[in-house]
Amino acid sequence: MSYIDGFVVPVPAGKKEAYRKMATEMAPIFKEYGAERIVECWGDDLPVGKVNDFRTAVIATEKENVVFSWVVWPSKEARDAGNQKIMADPRMKPAGEMPFDGKRLIFGGFETLVETN
């Protein structure tokens, strides 16, 4: 089964297109190093939770939205090897200011439990 890297990050509402541009430029690099699929989602229906929610998890302000992303890898081994190459690739260095606050990005690797096509 696939291995998934998941990400949640707050992005200023006015930087939606800058984020889309950055993600669009980086996706082919991930694919080059073995990722099978990259999905970037702009928050649209983010209910406020009683204990926690997507906005609270990344300390999003009223002027920010939340991006939920995932990368599908064929295996954890492919992900580990791919991430090493991605981090060493000079194309991954930001050309300018990042369109989000990386200190509030949350991420992790996930073993697939159930997968349907």
CSV table of C-alpha atoms in Angstrom, one decimal:
chain,number,residue,atom,x,y,z
A,1,MET,CA,0.0,0.0,0.0
A,2,SER,CA,1.0,3.6,-0.4
A,3,TYR,CA,2.7,5.8,2.1
A,4,ILE,CA,1.4,9.3,2.7
A,5,ASP,CA,3.0,12.6,3.7
A,6,GLY,CA,0.4,14.9,5.1
A,7,PHE,CA,0.6,18.7,5.7
A,8,VAL,CA,-1.6,21.4,7.2
A,9,VAL,CA,-0.5,25.0,6.9
A,10,PRO,CA,-2.1,28.5,7.4
A,11,VAL,CA,-1.8,30.7,4.4
A,12,PRO,CA,-2.8,34.4,4.3
A,13,ALA,CA,-6.0,34.7,2.2
A,14,GLY,CA,-4.3,37.2,-0.1
A,15,LYS,CA,-1.5,34.8,-0.9
A,16,LYS,CA,-3.6,32.0,-2.4
A,17,GLU,CA,-2.2,32.4,-5.9
A,18,ALA,CA,1.4,32.7,-4.6
A,19,TYR,CA,0.9,29.4,-2.7
A,20,ARG,CA,-0.7,27.8,-5.8
A,21,LYS,CA,2.3,29.0,-7.9
A,22,MET,CA,4.8,27.6,-5.4
A,23,ALA,CA,3.0,24.3,-5.2
A,24,THR,CA,2.7,24.0,-8.9
A,25,GLU,CA,6.4,24.6,-9.4
A,26,MET,CA,7.4,22.1,-6.7
A,27,ALA,CA,5.1,19.3,-7.6
A,28,PRO,CA,7.1,18.1,-10.6
A,29,ILE,CA,10.2,17.9,-8.4
A,30,PHE,CA,8.4,15.6,-6.0
A,31,LYS,CA,7.2,13.5,-9.0
A,32,GLU,CA,10.7,13.3,-10.4
A,33,TYR,CA,11.9,11.8,-7.1
A,34,GLY,CA,9.2,9.2,-6.8
A,35,ALA,CA,6.0,10.8,-5.6
A,36,GLU,CA,3.0,9.3,-7.3
A,37,ARG,CA,0.5,12.1,-6.6
A,38,ILE,CA,0.5,15.5,-5.0
A,39,VAL,CA,-2.7,17.2,-3.8
A,40,GLU,CA,-3.0,20.7,-2.5
A,41,CYS,CA,-6.4,21.8,-1.1
A,42,TRP,CA,-7.6,25.3,-0.1
A,43,GLY,CA,-9.9,25.3,2.9
A,44,ASP,CA,-13.5,25.8,2.0
A,45,ASP,CA,-15.7,24.3,4.7
A,46,LEU,CA,-13.7,24.4,8.0
A,47,PRO,CA,-16.1,24.0,10.9
A,48,VAL,CA,-15.1,25.4,14.3
A,49,GLY,CA,-14.6,22.5,16.7
A,50,LYS,CA,-15.4,22.4,20.4
A,51,VAL,CA,-11.9,21.1,21.3
A,52,ASN,CA,-9.8,21.4,18.1
A,53,ASP,CA,-10.1,22.0,14.4
A,54,PHE,CA,-7.9,22.7,11.4
A,55,ARG,CA,-7.7,26.4,12.0
A,56,THR,CA,-6.8,26.0,15.7
A,57,ALA,CA,-4.3,23.2,14.9
A,58,VAL,CA,-2.1,25.7,12.9
A,59,ILE,CA,-3.0,28.8,14.9
A,60,ALA,CA,-4.6,30.4,11.8
A,61,THR,CA,-5.7,34.0,12.2
A,62,GLU,CA,-9.0,35.5,10.7
A,63,LYS,CA,-7.0,36.7,7.7
A,64,GLU,CA,-5.6,33.3,6.9
A,65,ASN,CA,-7.0,30.1,5.4
A,66,VAL,CA,-5.8,26.6,5.8
A,67,VAL,CA,-4.2,24.4,3.2
A,68,PHE,CA,-4.4,20.6,3.6
A,69,SER,CA,-2.0,18.7,1.4
A,70,TRP,CA,-0.8,15.2,0.9
A,71,VAL,CA,1.8,13.4,-1.2
A,72,VAL,CA,1.3,9.8,-2.2
A,73,TRP,CA,4.4,7.6,-2.3
A,74,PRO,CA,4.7,4.0,-3.4
A,75,SER,CA,6.3,3.1,0.0
A,76,LYS,CA,7.9,4.6,3.0
A,77,GLU,CA,11.3,3.6,1.6
A,78,ALA,CA,10.5,5.5,-1.7
A,79,ARG,CA,9.4,8.5,0.4
A,80,ASP,CA,12.6,8.5,2.6
A,81,ALA,CA,14.8,8.2,-0.5
A,82,GLY,CA,12.7,10.8,-2.4
A,83,ASN,CA,12.7,13.3,0.5
A,84,GLN,CA,16.5,13.1,0.8
A,85,LYS,CA,16.9,14.0,-2.9
A,86,ILE,CA,14.2,16.7,-2.7
A,87,MET,CA,15.9,18.4,0.3
A,88,ALA,CA,19.3,18.4,-1.6
A,89,ASP,CA,17.8,19.7,-4.8
A,90,PRO,CA,18.7,23.4,-5.4
A,91,ARG,CA,15.3,24.0,-7.1
A,92,MET,CA,13.6,23.6,-3.7
A,93,LYS,CA,15.3,26.7,-2.3
A,94,PRO,CA,12.8,29.5,-2.1
A,95,ALA,CA,13.3,32.2,-4.8
A,96,GLY,CA,11.7,34.8,-2.5
A,97,GLU,CA,9.5,35.1,0.5
A,98,MET,CA,7.5,32.0,1.3
A,99,PRO,CA,3.7,32.5,1.0
A,100,PHE,CA,3.1,31.0,4.5
A,101,ASP,CA,4.5,30.8,8.0
A,102,GLY,CA,6.5,27.6,8.0
A,103,LYS,CA,6.7,27.7,11.8
A,104,ARG,CA,3.0,26.8,12.0
A,105,LEU,CA,3.2,24.0,9.3
A,106,ILE,CA,2.3,20.6,10.7
A,107,PHE,CA,3.3,17.5,8.8
A,108,GLY,CA,3.9,13.8,9.2
A,109,GLY,CA,4.2,10.5,7.5
A,110,PHE,CA,1.3,8.0,7.5
A,111,GLU,CA,1.1,4.3,6.9
A,112,THR,CA,-2.0,3.5,4.8
A,113,LEU,CA,-4.7,1.4,6.6
A,114,VAL,CA,-7.4,1.4,4.0
A,115,GLU,CA,-7.1,2.4,0.3
A,116,THR,CA,-9.6,2.3,-2.4
A,117,ASN,CA,-9.4,3.3,-6.1
